Coordinates of C-alpha atoms in Angstrom, one line a residue:
Chain O
M1 CA 0.1 0.0 -0.4
S2 CA 2.7 2.3 0.8
T3 CA 4.2 1.6 -2.3
L4 CA 1.4 2.8 -4.1
T5 CA 0.4 6.4 -2.3
T6 CA 4.2 6.9 -1.8
P7 CA 5.8 7.7 -5.4
P8 CA 9.8 6.6 -4.8
A9 CA 12.0 9.9 -4.2
A10 CA 14.9 10.0 -6.3
P11 CA 17.5 10.4 -4.4
G12 CA 18.6 14.2 -4.3
A13 CA 15.0 15.2 -5.5
G14 CA 12.5 16.8 -3.3
V15 CA 9.9 14.7 -1.8
S16 CA 6.4 15.0 -4.0
L17 CA 3.4 16.5 -2.9
L18 CA 1.6 14.7 -5.1
S19 CA -0.7 11.7 -4.0
R20 CA -3.0 9.7 -5.8
S21 CA -6.9 10.1 -5.0
L22 CA -10.2 8.3 -6.2
P23 CA -12.2 10.7 -8.9
R24 CA -14.9 13.2 -7.9
W25 CA -17.5 11.3 -8.9
A26 CA -16.4 7.9 -6.7
P27 CA -18.2 8.4 -4.0
A28 CA -22.1 9.0 -5.9
A29 CA -20.6 5.9 -8.1
T30 CA -20.1 3.4 -5.4
L31 CA -23.1 4.6 -3.8
A32 CA -25.3 3.6 -6.9
G33 CA -23.4 0.5 -7.2
S34 CA -24.1 -0.7 -3.6
A35 CA -27.6 0.0 -4.1
A36 CA -27.7 -1.6 -7.3
V37 CA -25.6 -5.1 -5.5
V38 CA -28.1 -5.1 -2.8
A39 CA -31.6 -4.5 -4.3
A40 CA -30.3 -7.9 -6.9
V41 CA -29.2 -9.9 -3.8
L42 CA -32.4 -9.0 -1.8
V43 CA -34.4 -10.0 -4.8
A44 CA -32.4 -12.7 -5.9
V45 CA -33.0 -14.1 -2.2
G46 CA -37.1 -12.9 -2.6
A47 CA -36.9 -10.1 0.7
F48 CA -36.6 -7.0 -0.3
G49 CA -38.3 -4.2 1.4
L50 CA -37.4 -0.9 1.3
A51 CA -35.8 -0.8 5.4
Q52 CA -33.4 -3.4 4.8
W53 CA -32.4 -2.5 1.3
T54 CA -31.4 1.3 2.6
V55 CA -29.2 -0.2 5.6
L56 CA -27.6 -2.5 4.1
S57 CA -26.6 -0.2 1.0
V58 CA -25.3 2.4 2.9
L59 CA -23.1 -0.4 5.3
L60 CA -21.3 -1.8 1.8
F61 CA -21.3 2.1 0.5
A62 CA -19.2 2.6 3.7
V63 CA -17.1 -0.6 3.4
T64 CA -16.9 -0.2 -0.2
I65 CA -15.7 3.3 -0.2
T66 CA -13.2 3.0 2.8
A67 CA -11.6 -0.2 1.1
A68 CA -11.3 1.5 -1.9
S69 CA -9.8 4.7 -0.5
A70 CA -7.1 2.9 1.8
S71 CA -6.1 1.0 -1.2
V72 CA -5.6 4.3 -3.2
E73 CA -5.6 7.2 -1.3
G74 CA -4.1 6.1 2.1
G75 CA -5.0 5.5 5.3
R76 CA -5.9 8.9 6.8
R77 CA -8.1 9.8 3.4
A78 CA -9.8 6.3 4.3
K79 CA -10.8 7.3 7.9
D80 CA -11.9 10.6 6.2
R81 CA -14.0 9.1 3.9
L82 CA -15.5 6.9 6.7
V83 CA -16.2 9.4 8.9
T84 CA -17.6 11.7 6.3
T85 CA -20.1 9.0 5.8
L86 CA -20.3 8.3 9.3
V87 CA -21.5 11.8 9.8
Y88 CA -23.6 11.6 6.6
V89 CA -25.9 8.5 8.8
C90 CA -26.2 10.5 11.5
F91 CA -27.8 13.2 9.8
G92 CA -29.9 11.2 7.7
L93 CA -30.9 9.5 10.9
A94 CA -31.7 12.6 12.9
M95 CA -33.9 13.9 10.4
I96 CA -36.4 11.0 10.0
P97 CA -38.4 11.5 13.3
L98 CA -37.9 15.6 12.6
V99 CA -39.4 15.3 8.5
S100 CA -41.7 12.2 9.6
V101 CA -43.8 14.2 12.3
L102 CA -43.8 17.5 9.9
W103 CA -45.1 14.9 6.8
T104 CA -47.9 13.0 9.0
T105 CA -49.2 16.4 10.6
V106 CA -49.2 17.8 7.1
Q107 CA -51.1 14.9 5.4
N108 CA -53.7 14.7 8.4
G109 CA -53.8 18.3 9.1
V110 CA -54.6 19.4 5.8
L111 CA -58.0 17.5 5.6
R112 CA -59.8 19.5 7.9
L113 CA -57.4 23.1 8.0
D114 CA -59.8 25.5 5.9
P115 CA -61.1 28.7 6.6
Y116 CA -64.0 27.5 8.1
F117 CA -61.6 24.9 10.8
L118 CA -59.8 28.5 12.0
Q119 CA -62.9 31.0 12.2
T120 CA -65.1 28.7 14.2
S121 CA -65.5 27.4 17.9
M122 CA -66.5 24.5 19.2
R123 CA -69.6 26.2 20.8
N124 CA -72.9 24.2 20.3
V125 CA -71.0 21.4 18.2
L126 CA -71.3 17.5 19.1
A127 CA -68.3 16.0 19.3
R128 CA -68.9 14.0 16.1
D129 CA -70.6 16.3 14.3
D130 CA -69.0 17.5 10.8
A131 CA -68.6 20.6 12.0
G132 CA -66.7 23.1 14.3
G133 CA -63.0 24.7 14.6
A134 CA -60.3 25.8 16.7
Y135 CA -60.6 29.8 16.3
H136 CA -61.0 29.8 20.0
A137 CA -58.4 27.6 20.9
I138 CA -56.0 29.9 18.6
M139 CA -57.0 32.8 20.0
G140 CA -56.8 31.0 23.2
T141 CA -52.9 29.9 22.6
L142 CA -52.4 33.8 21.6
I143 CA -53.5 35.3 24.7
V144 CA -52.2 32.5 27.2
T145 CA -48.5 32.9 25.2
G146 CA -49.0 36.4 25.0
W147 CA -49.1 37.0 28.4
A148 CA -46.7 34.6 29.7
T149 CA -44.6 36.7 27.2
V150 CA -45.0 39.7 29.1
I151 CA -44.8 38.5 32.3
S152 CA -41.4 36.8 31.5
V153 CA -39.4 38.9 29.4
P154 CA -38.7 41.5 31.7
V155 CA -38.6 39.7 34.8
G156 CA -36.1 37.1 32.6
L157 CA -34.3 39.6 30.7
M158 CA -34.2 41.9 34.0
T159 CA -32.8 38.7 36.1
A160 CA -29.9 38.2 33.4
I161 CA -29.1 42.2 33.4
Y162 CA -28.4 41.6 36.9
L163 CA -26.5 38.2 37.1
V164 CA -24.1 39.6 33.9
E165 CA -23.9 43.3 35.2
Y166 CA -24.4 43.5 39.0
G167 CA -24.3 40.1 40.7
R168 CA -21.5 39.1 42.6
G169 CA -21.2 36.7 45.2
R170 CA -23.5 34.6 47.2
L171 CA -26.9 35.7 45.6
A172 CA -26.2 35.8 41.9
Q173 CA -24.8 32.7 43.2
A174 CA -27.9 31.3 44.3
I175 CA -30.0 32.5 41.7
T176 CA -28.2 30.9 38.8
F177 CA -28.8 27.6 41.0
F178 CA -32.2 28.4 41.5
V179 CA -32.4 29.0 37.5
D180 CA -31.2 25.8 37.1
V181 CA -33.4 24.1 39.0
M182 CA -36.2 26.1 37.9
T183 CA -35.0 24.9 34.0
G184 CA -35.8 21.3 35.4
I185 CA -39.1 21.5 36.7
P186 CA -41.7 19.4 35.4
S187 CA -44.3 21.7 33.5
I188 CA -47.7 19.9 35.6
V189 CA -45.8 20.9 38.8
A190 CA -45.4 24.4 37.9
G191 CA -49.2 23.9 37.1
L192 CA -49.7 22.4 40.2
F193 CA -47.9 25.1 41.9
I194 CA -50.4 28.0 40.0
A195 CA -53.7 25.7 40.9
A196 CA -52.5 25.9 44.2
L197 CA -51.9 28.6 44.7
W198 CA -54.9 30.4 42.9
L199 CA -57.7 27.6 45.4
Q200 CA -55.9 29.8 47.9
L201 CA -55.9 33.5 46.4
F202 CA -60.0 33.2 44.7
G203 CA -61.2 29.7 46.2
A204 CA -61.8 26.6 44.2
G205 CA -62.6 26.0 40.3
N206 CA -61.7 29.8 39.0
F207 CA -60.5 28.6 35.9
M208 CA -58.9 31.7 34.0
G209 CA -56.1 31.8 31.3
F210 CA -54.1 34.4 33.0
A211 CA -53.6 31.3 35.8
G212 CA -52.7 29.5 32.9
S213 CA -49.8 32.1 31.5
C214 CA -48.5 32.0 35.1
A215 CA -47.9 28.4 34.8
L216 CA -46.5 28.7 31.5
S217 CA -44.5 31.5 33.0
V218 CA -43.0 29.7 35.6
L219 CA -41.3 28.2 32.9
M220 CA -40.6 30.2 30.4
I221 CA -38.2 32.7 32.9
P222 CA -35.2 30.1 33.5
V223 CA -35.3 29.5 29.6
V224 CA -35.0 33.2 29.2
V225 CA -32.6 33.6 31.9
R226 CA -30.6 31.3 30.7
S227 CA -30.5 32.5 26.8
S228 CA -30.5 36.2 27.6
E229 CA -27.2 35.9 30.2
E230 CA -25.4 34.1 27.5
M231 CA -26.3 37.0 24.6
L232 CA -25.6 39.8 27.6
K233 CA -21.9 38.2 28.3
L234 CA -21.0 38.2 24.5
V235 CA -21.1 42.0 24.4
P236 CA -17.2 43.0 24.3
N237 CA -16.5 44.6 28.0
E238 CA -14.4 46.9 25.5
L239 CA -17.6 48.5 24.4
R240 CA -18.8 49.2 28.0
E241 CA -15.7 50.5 29.0
A242 CA -15.9 53.1 26.0
S243 CA -19.1 54.4 27.2
Y244 CA -17.9 54.3 30.7
A245 CA -14.9 56.6 29.6
L246 CA -17.3 59.0 27.9
G247 CA -18.9 59.6 31.6
V248 CA -21.7 57.5 30.8
P249 CA -23.7 56.1 34.4
K250 CA -23.5 52.4 34.1
W251 CA -27.7 51.9 33.7
R252 CA -27.7 54.3 30.4
T253 CA -24.6 52.0 29.2
I254 CA -26.7 48.9 29.7
V255 CA -29.8 50.2 28.2
K256 CA -28.2 51.9 25.4
V257 CA -25.0 50.2 24.7
V258 CA -25.2 46.5 26.1
L259 CA -28.7 45.8 25.1
P260 CA -28.9 46.8 21.5
T261 CA -25.5 45.1 20.5
S262 CA -27.3 42.3 22.0
I263 CA -30.7 42.7 20.9
A264 CA -30.4 40.3 18.6
G265 CA -29.9 37.4 20.3
V266 CA -31.9 37.7 23.1
T267 CA -34.7 37.9 20.5
T268 CA -33.6 34.5 19.2
G269 CA -34.0 33.5 22.8
V270 CA -37.4 34.8 23.7
M271 CA -38.5 33.4 20.6
I272 CA -37.0 30.1 21.8
A273 CA -38.5 30.2 24.9
I274 CA -42.2 31.0 23.5
A275 CA -41.9 27.8 21.2
R276 CA -40.7 26.0 24.7
I277 CA -43.6 27.0 26.3
I278 CA -46.3 27.3 23.4
G279 CA -46.8 23.4 23.2
E280 CA -47.1 22.9 26.9
T281 CA -50.5 20.9 27.8
A282 CA -50.4 19.7 31.3
P283 CA -50.2 23.1 33.3
L284 CA -52.7 24.8 31.2
L285 CA -54.8 21.9 31.9
V286 CA -55.1 22.7 35.4
T287 CA -55.3 26.3 35.6
A288 CA -56.5 27.6 32.7
G289 CA -59.0 24.2 32.0
F290 CA -61.0 23.8 29.1
T291 CA -63.8 25.6 26.9
D292 CA -65.9 25.5 23.4
S293 CA -66.4 28.9 23.5
I294 CA -64.2 31.9 22.1
N295 CA -63.2 33.5 26.0
F296 CA -60.9 36.9 24.9
N297 CA -60.4 37.9 28.6
A298 CA -57.9 36.0 30.2
F299 CA -58.8 37.1 33.7
D300 CA -62.4 35.4 33.7
S301 CA -63.3 32.2 32.7
R302 CA -62.0 29.2 31.3
M303 CA -59.7 29.5 28.1
I304 CA -58.2 26.6 26.1
T305 CA -55.3 26.7 24.1
L306 CA -54.5 24.7 21.0
P307 CA -52.7 21.8 22.9
V308 CA -55.4 21.3 25.2
Y309 CA -57.4 21.4 22.5
V310 CA -56.2 18.4 20.6
Y311 CA -56.0 16.0 23.7
R312 CA -59.6 16.9 24.3
Q313 CA -60.4 15.9 20.8
I314 CA -58.2 13.3 20.6
S315 CA -59.9 11.8 23.5
Q316 CA -63.3 12.1 22.5
G317 CA -62.5 9.5 20.1
G318 CA -63.7 9.2 16.4
Q319 CA -62.6 10.4 13.0
I320 CA -63.5 13.7 12.5
P321 CA -62.5 14.9 16.4
F322 CA -59.2 12.8 15.1
E323 CA -58.8 15.1 12.3
R324 CA -59.6 17.7 14.2
A325 CA -56.6 17.5 16.3
W326 CA -54.4 16.7 13.5
A327 CA -56.0 20.1 12.2
A328 CA -54.8 22.1 15.4
A329 CA -51.9 20.2 15.7
L330 CA -50.6 21.8 11.9
T331 CA -52.1 25.2 12.9
L332 CA -49.9 25.2 16.0
I333 CA -46.4 24.2 13.8
V334 CA -47.5 27.0 11.1
I335 CA -47.8 29.7 14.7
V336 CA -44.5 28.2 15.8
M337 CA -42.6 28.7 12.4
A338 CA -44.4 32.3 11.8
L339 CA -42.7 33.2 15.4
N340 CA -39.5 31.8 13.7
L341 CA -39.4 33.5 11.2
L342 CA -40.6 36.9 12.9
A343 CA -37.6 36.5 15.2
R344 CA -34.8 36.0 12.1
L345 CA -36.5 39.5 10.6
V346 CA -36.1 40.7 13.8
S347 CA -32.8 39.8 14.6
R348 CA -31.6 40.8 10.7
I349 CA -32.9 44.5 11.4
F350 CA -31.0 45.0 15.1
A351 CA -28.1 42.9 14.1
P352 CA -24.9 45.1 14.4
R353 CA -23.6 46.7 11.3
T354 CA -20.5 45.6 10.2
G355 CA -20.8 46.3 6.6
R356 CA -18.1 48.6 4.8
Chain P
M22 CA -10.0 74.0 29.2
A23 CA -6.9 71.6 30.0
K24 CA -6.3 70.8 33.7
R25 CA -3.5 69.8 35.3
I26 CA -3.1 66.3 37.7
D27 CA -1.6 66.1 40.7
V28 CA -1.2 62.7 41.8
S29 CA 0.5 62.1 45.6
G30 CA 1.3 58.7 47.5
L31 CA -1.1 56.6 45.0
N32 CA -1.7 53.1 45.6
V33 CA -3.8 50.9 43.4
Y34 CA -5.0 47.5 44.6
Y35 CA -6.3 44.3 42.9
G36 CA -7.7 42.6 46.4
A37 CA -4.8 42.1 48.7
F38 CA -2.2 43.1 45.6
R39 CA -0.5 46.5 45.3
A40 CA -0.6 46.8 41.9
V41 CA 1.0 50.5 41.8
E42 CA 3.4 51.4 44.7
D43 CA 3.0 54.7 46.2
V44 CA 3.2 57.0 43.0
S45 CA 3.2 60.7 43.0
M46 CA 3.6 63.7 39.7
T47 CA 2.3 65.9 38.3
I48 CA 1.1 66.2 34.9
E49 CA 1.3 69.6 33.2
P50 CA -1.5 71.0 31.6
R51 CA -1.4 71.3 27.7
S52 CA 1.6 69.0 26.9
V53 CA 2.2 65.5 26.7
T54 CA 3.2 63.1 29.0
A55 CA 4.3 59.5 28.3
F56 CA 4.4 56.4 30.6
I57 CA 7.1 53.6 29.5
G58 CA 8.0 50.8 31.1
P59 CA 8.1 47.1 30.8
S60 CA 4.8 44.9 30.6
G61 CA 2.7 44.2 33.6
C62 CA 4.8 47.1 35.6
G63 CA 1.0 48.6 36.4
K64 CA 1.1 51.7 33.6
S65 CA -2.0 50.9 32.6
T66 CA -3.4 51.0 35.9
Y67 CA -2.0 53.5 37.3
L68 CA -3.8 55.4 33.8
R69 CA -7.4 54.2 34.5
A70 CA -7.0 54.9 37.9
L71 CA -6.7 58.8 36.8
N72 CA -10.1 58.9 35.8
R73 CA -11.2 56.1 38.0
M74 CA -12.1 53.6 34.8
H75 CA -10.4 50.8 37.1
E76 CA -13.7 50.6 39.2
V77 CA -15.2 49.0 36.6
I78 CA -12.8 46.0 37.7
P79 CA -14.8 44.2 41.0
G80 CA -12.4 44.2 43.8
T81 CA -10.3 47.4 43.1
R82 CA -9.2 49.6 46.1
V83 CA -7.6 53.1 45.9
E84 CA -5.4 55.1 48.3
G85 CA -4.0 58.3 47.6
K86 CA -4.8 61.8 46.2
V87 CA -5.7 62.6 42.9
L88 CA -6.4 66.4 42.3
L89 CA -7.6 67.6 39.1
D90 CA -6.4 71.5 39.1
D91 CA -8.0 72.0 42.7
Q92 CA -10.3 69.3 43.3
D93 CA -9.8 65.5 44.2
I94 CA -10.9 62.9 42.1
Y95 CA -11.2 60.7 44.9
A96 CA -12.4 62.5 47.3
A97 CA -15.8 61.4 49.5
N98 CA -19.0 62.4 47.3
V99 CA -17.4 63.0 44.1
D100 CA -19.1 60.9 41.1
P101 CA -16.9 58.9 39.2
V102 CA -19.2 59.3 36.2
A103 CA -18.7 63.2 36.2
V104 CA -15.0 63.0 36.8
R105 CA -14.9 60.6 33.4
G106 CA -17.0 63.2 31.7
Q107 CA -13.9 65.4 32.2
I108 CA -11.2 63.1 31.8
G109 CA -11.8 61.3 28.6
M110 CA -10.1 57.8 27.4
V111 CA -8.8 56.1 24.5
F112 CA -8.3 52.8 24.6
Q113 CA -5.9 49.9 23.2
R114 CA -8.2 48.3 20.7
P115 CA -10.1 50.6 18.7
N116 CA -13.5 50.3 20.1
P117 CA -16.5 51.9 18.0
F118 CA -20.0 51.1 19.1
P119 CA -20.8 48.6 16.5
T120 CA -24.5 49.3 16.4
M121 CA -23.6 52.8 15.4
S122 CA -23.2 54.5 12.6
I123 CA -20.0 57.2 12.3
Y124 CA -22.4 60.0 12.7
D125 CA -23.7 58.3 16.0
N126 CA -20.5 57.2 17.6
V127 CA -19.2 60.6 17.4
I128 CA -22.4 62.5 19.5
A129 CA -22.2 58.9 21.4
G130 CA -21.4 61.2 24.5
V131 CA -24.4 63.2 23.9
R132 CA -26.8 60.7 22.5
L133 CA -25.8 58.3 25.3
N134 CA -26.3 60.5 27.9
G135 CA -29.3 61.8 27.0
R136 CA -28.8 65.2 26.6
R137 CA -30.9 67.0 23.4
M138 CA -29.6 68.9 20.9
P139 CA -30.4 71.0 17.5
K140 CA -29.4 68.7 14.7
A141 CA -27.3 71.8 13.4
E142 CA -25.7 71.8 16.2
L143 CA -25.3 68.0 16.5
D144 CA -23.8 68.4 13.0
A145 CA -21.3 71.0 13.6
L146 CA -20.2 68.9 17.3
V147 CA -19.5 65.7 14.5
E148 CA -17.7 68.0 12.4
R149 CA -15.6 69.7 14.8
A150 CA -15.0 66.2 16.4
L151 CA -14.1 64.8 13.2
R152 CA -11.7 67.5 12.2
G153 CA -10.3 67.6 15.5
A154 CA -9.7 63.8 14.8
N155 CA -7.8 64.4 11.0
L156 CA -11.1 61.9 10.0
W157 CA -13.3 64.6 8.1
N158 CA -12.0 64.3 4.9
E159 CA -11.9 60.7 5.0
V160 CA -15.5 59.7 6.0
K161 CA -17.5 63.1 5.6
D162 CA -19.4 61.5 2.7
R163 CA -20.6 58.4 4.4
L164 CA -21.2 59.8 8.0
N165 CA -24.6 57.4 7.8
R166 CA -22.3 54.2 7.3
P167 CA -21.4 51.7 10.1
G168 CA -18.1 52.9 12.2
A169 CA -17.2 49.1 12.3
G170 CA -16.7 49.3 8.5
L171 CA -13.9 51.6 9.1
S172 CA -10.3 50.7 8.5
G173 CA -8.3 49.9 12.4
G174 CA -6.6 53.1 12.0
Q175 CA -9.8 55.0 10.9
Q176 CA -11.8 53.5 13.7
Q177 CA -9.2 54.7 16.2
R178 CA -9.4 58.0 14.9
L179 CA -13.1 57.7 15.4
C180 CA -12.9 56.9 19.1
I181 CA -10.4 59.9 19.2
A182 CA -13.3 62.3 18.1
R183 CA -16.0 60.4 20.2
A184 CA -13.6 60.9 23.0
I185 CA -12.9 64.8 22.4
A186 CA -16.4 65.7 21.5
V187 CA -17.6 65.4 24.8
R188 CA -15.0 67.7 25.7
P189 CA -12.3 67.1 28.2
D190 CA -10.3 68.6 29.8
V191 CA -7.9 65.8 29.8
L192 CA -7.2 62.8 27.3
L193 CA -5.5 59.4 28.5
M194 CA -4.3 57.0 25.8
D195 CA -3.8 53.8 26.6
E196 CA -1.6 51.9 23.7
P197 CA -3.4 54.0 21.2
C198 CA -0.8 52.8 18.3
S199 CA -0.3 49.1 19.5
A200 CA -2.9 47.6 16.7
L201 CA -2.3 49.8 14.0
D202 CA 0.0 49.9 11.3
P203 CA 2.6 52.4 10.9
I204 CA 1.0 54.7 8.8
S205 CA -2.1 55.3 10.9
T206 CA 0.6 55.6 14.2
L207 CA 1.6 58.4 12.1
A208 CA -1.7 59.9 11.8
I209 CA -2.3 59.2 15.3
E210 CA 0.8 61.0 16.6
D211 CA 0.1 64.0 14.7
L212 CA -2.9 64.3 15.7
I213 CA -1.8 64.0 19.0
A214 CA 0.9 67.1 18.5
E215 CA -2.7 69.0 17.2
L216 CA -4.4 67.9 20.6
K217 CA -2.0 69.4 22.7
T218 CA -2.5 72.6 22.1
E219 CA -6.0 72.3 23.8
Y220 CA -5.7 69.4 26.1
T221 CA -3.5 67.6 29.3
I222 CA -2.7 64.8 27.3
V223 CA -1.4 61.1 29.0
I224 CA -0.2 58.2 26.9
V225 CA 1.0 55.0 27.8
T226 CA 3.4 53.3 25.2
H227 CA 5.8 50.5 24.9
N228 CA 6.8 52.1 21.9
M229 CA 9.9 54.4 22.8
Q230 CA 10.6 56.2 19.9
Q231 CA 6.7 57.0 20.0
A232 CA 7.6 58.4 23.3
A233 CA 10.2 60.8 22.2
R234 CA 8.4 61.8 19.3
V235 CA 5.1 63.0 21.1
S236 CA 5.7 63.7 24.6
E237 CA 7.2 66.7 26.3
T238 CA 7.7 64.6 29.7
T239 CA 8.4 61.1 30.4
A240 CA 7.6 59.1 33.4
F241 CA 9.6 55.2 33.6
F242 CA 7.6 52.5 35.4
N243 CA 9.1 49.1 36.6
L244 CA 8.5 46.4 38.6
S245 CA 9.2 47.3 41.9
A246 CA 10.3 43.5 42.7
P247 CA 9.6 40.5 40.9
G248 CA 6.1 39.2 41.9
K249 CA 5.2 42.5 43.3
G250 CA 3.5 45.7 42.2
G251 CA 5.1 48.1 39.6
M252 CA 6.2 51.8 40.3
L253 CA 7.6 55.1 39.3
V254 CA 11.0 55.2 38.7
E255 CA 11.9 58.6 36.8
M256 CA 9.7 61.2 35.5
G257 CA 11.8 64.3 33.9
D258 CA 12.1 66.1 30.9
T259 CA 11.8 63.7 27.7
N260 CA 15.0 64.8 26.0
K261 CA 17.1 63.8 29.5
I262 CA 15.1 60.8 30.2
F263 CA 16.0 59.4 26.6
T264 CA 19.8 61.1 26.9
N265 CA 21.0 61.3 30.0
P266 CA 18.3 59.5 32.6
D267 CA 19.2 59.5 36.3
K268 CA 18.5 55.6 37.0
K269 CA 20.3 52.9 36.1
D270 CA 17.1 51.2 35.7
T271 CA 16.1 53.9 33.0
E272 CA 19.1 53.8 31.4
N273 CA 19.3 49.9 30.8
Y274 CA 15.3 49.9 29.7
I275 CA 15.6 52.6 27.3
T276 CA 18.9 51.0 25.8
G277 CA 17.0 47.4 25.5
R278 CA 19.3 46.0 27.9
F279 CA 17.4 45.2 30.5
G280 CA 17.6 42.7 32.9

């Protein structure tokens, strides 16, 4: 092998920098060849199936390309080919559940996702009627998540500012520790905590959308703190010093230099936190409850959100509730996606300008 | 505008470590004073103590007096923010605000402090500061472009413009040319020569030719002992320090025979 890869150096001449390599089309050709060979063998044995064909083709490809590379290009390139194959396979594996979930949701969701579904509530609709929609749940999702964001962003952002700009010693350590603990709280515990609080404050049976928002903000605050903290830490100290050196007080430095510089990252963090809580079900069941009617008032009576709506429909059984559940799930995914696009737009607008 | 700085018995501590030991000196107005010395001898720490910038780092502490004309900047009830408004600073690495345009960078001292000013006055301020920093002709057609898009030397001059736009009495410069090429360095040195007619300038530099070129007075700092903080070895007329210093250490350092 070494005689192949290392051209003999003539005495006195320098070592050649050239080495032999496989042609550019080699991987594609090998993959096609492997697929063809495995297909032929499987058909001959009479055990052809998509799963075994894919797995065996990839295995054969990995072995062939590595062996070919080892014989022509040498050990280092062969390892590179093997690891490249491995990385692509892992990427493919990670994509399977993602694509599968999206595909299933779209496939089942489009059956019922129409303007009627988006504009109608479930009031006076029986579970198996060929009618009804998720308008009340969409509004509920937006209102409950909106209030949760209104509570969580100021609290979370200011906590992060305290930790990065002011916090020293034990108090800061304690806050960091409890934020970490809060990140790991099971969502139903957050729901029960708020449900118990509401029971103490307002007595039994007082479901309302705002209670759900409070439960969600228990889950959201630590995420906002964590992500904003990381983003604020990324702001170079030189910028703070430049501001102080101009005779600018610390709070103005934070508000006018630190926050604008990190706003893109902070926005992204907030959007991730929203995406994390918008799909919560359990804490809302025990705080906001569920309803079939439209309710715009977060501070009075029950309110339903899309995940709870999905849960309700599925638990009622039958084909039409099943379709409604998928349509609501698809709506939720679309809302999250729209929020993500919005976040990207916001970060692009606010991002520090460096162009010449 | 320019003011005299009188320092007596200044010690600067990082926690328990005394980084600057008992420095006393007088810095004359309308002149350039250069601080030279090996790395880690406390020049920058001392410079930052002159406008209370070192307080930004937690655990620092100062003993002694720094008089700006007649006011002690370390007296009780003195607001460090007000001190920094009078004593501006330019840093080693150019640090224009990345979110701001060239124009906004120059008026950052006004804007960030929340002061309101008519547009015409702001325009005049920007032009005067940029002319003062020898940058006006290069950027006058693109004042609304981001400050971070300028070259390193231009960014540093932008930072100087930003510092003089708040009309300080004293300008502290912490190795302002160490990240720049020789041409930009020359531009900044010319600028320093012009600025000293109006300001008191203190410059820390590792480049002894630079100290010799730009300053009237030179102060040589050195470690008081290995592992200890820095102290002022000798201070005097630049010509004298570079040709006929009183102390052996100074001579060794400026002739490159340090050890």
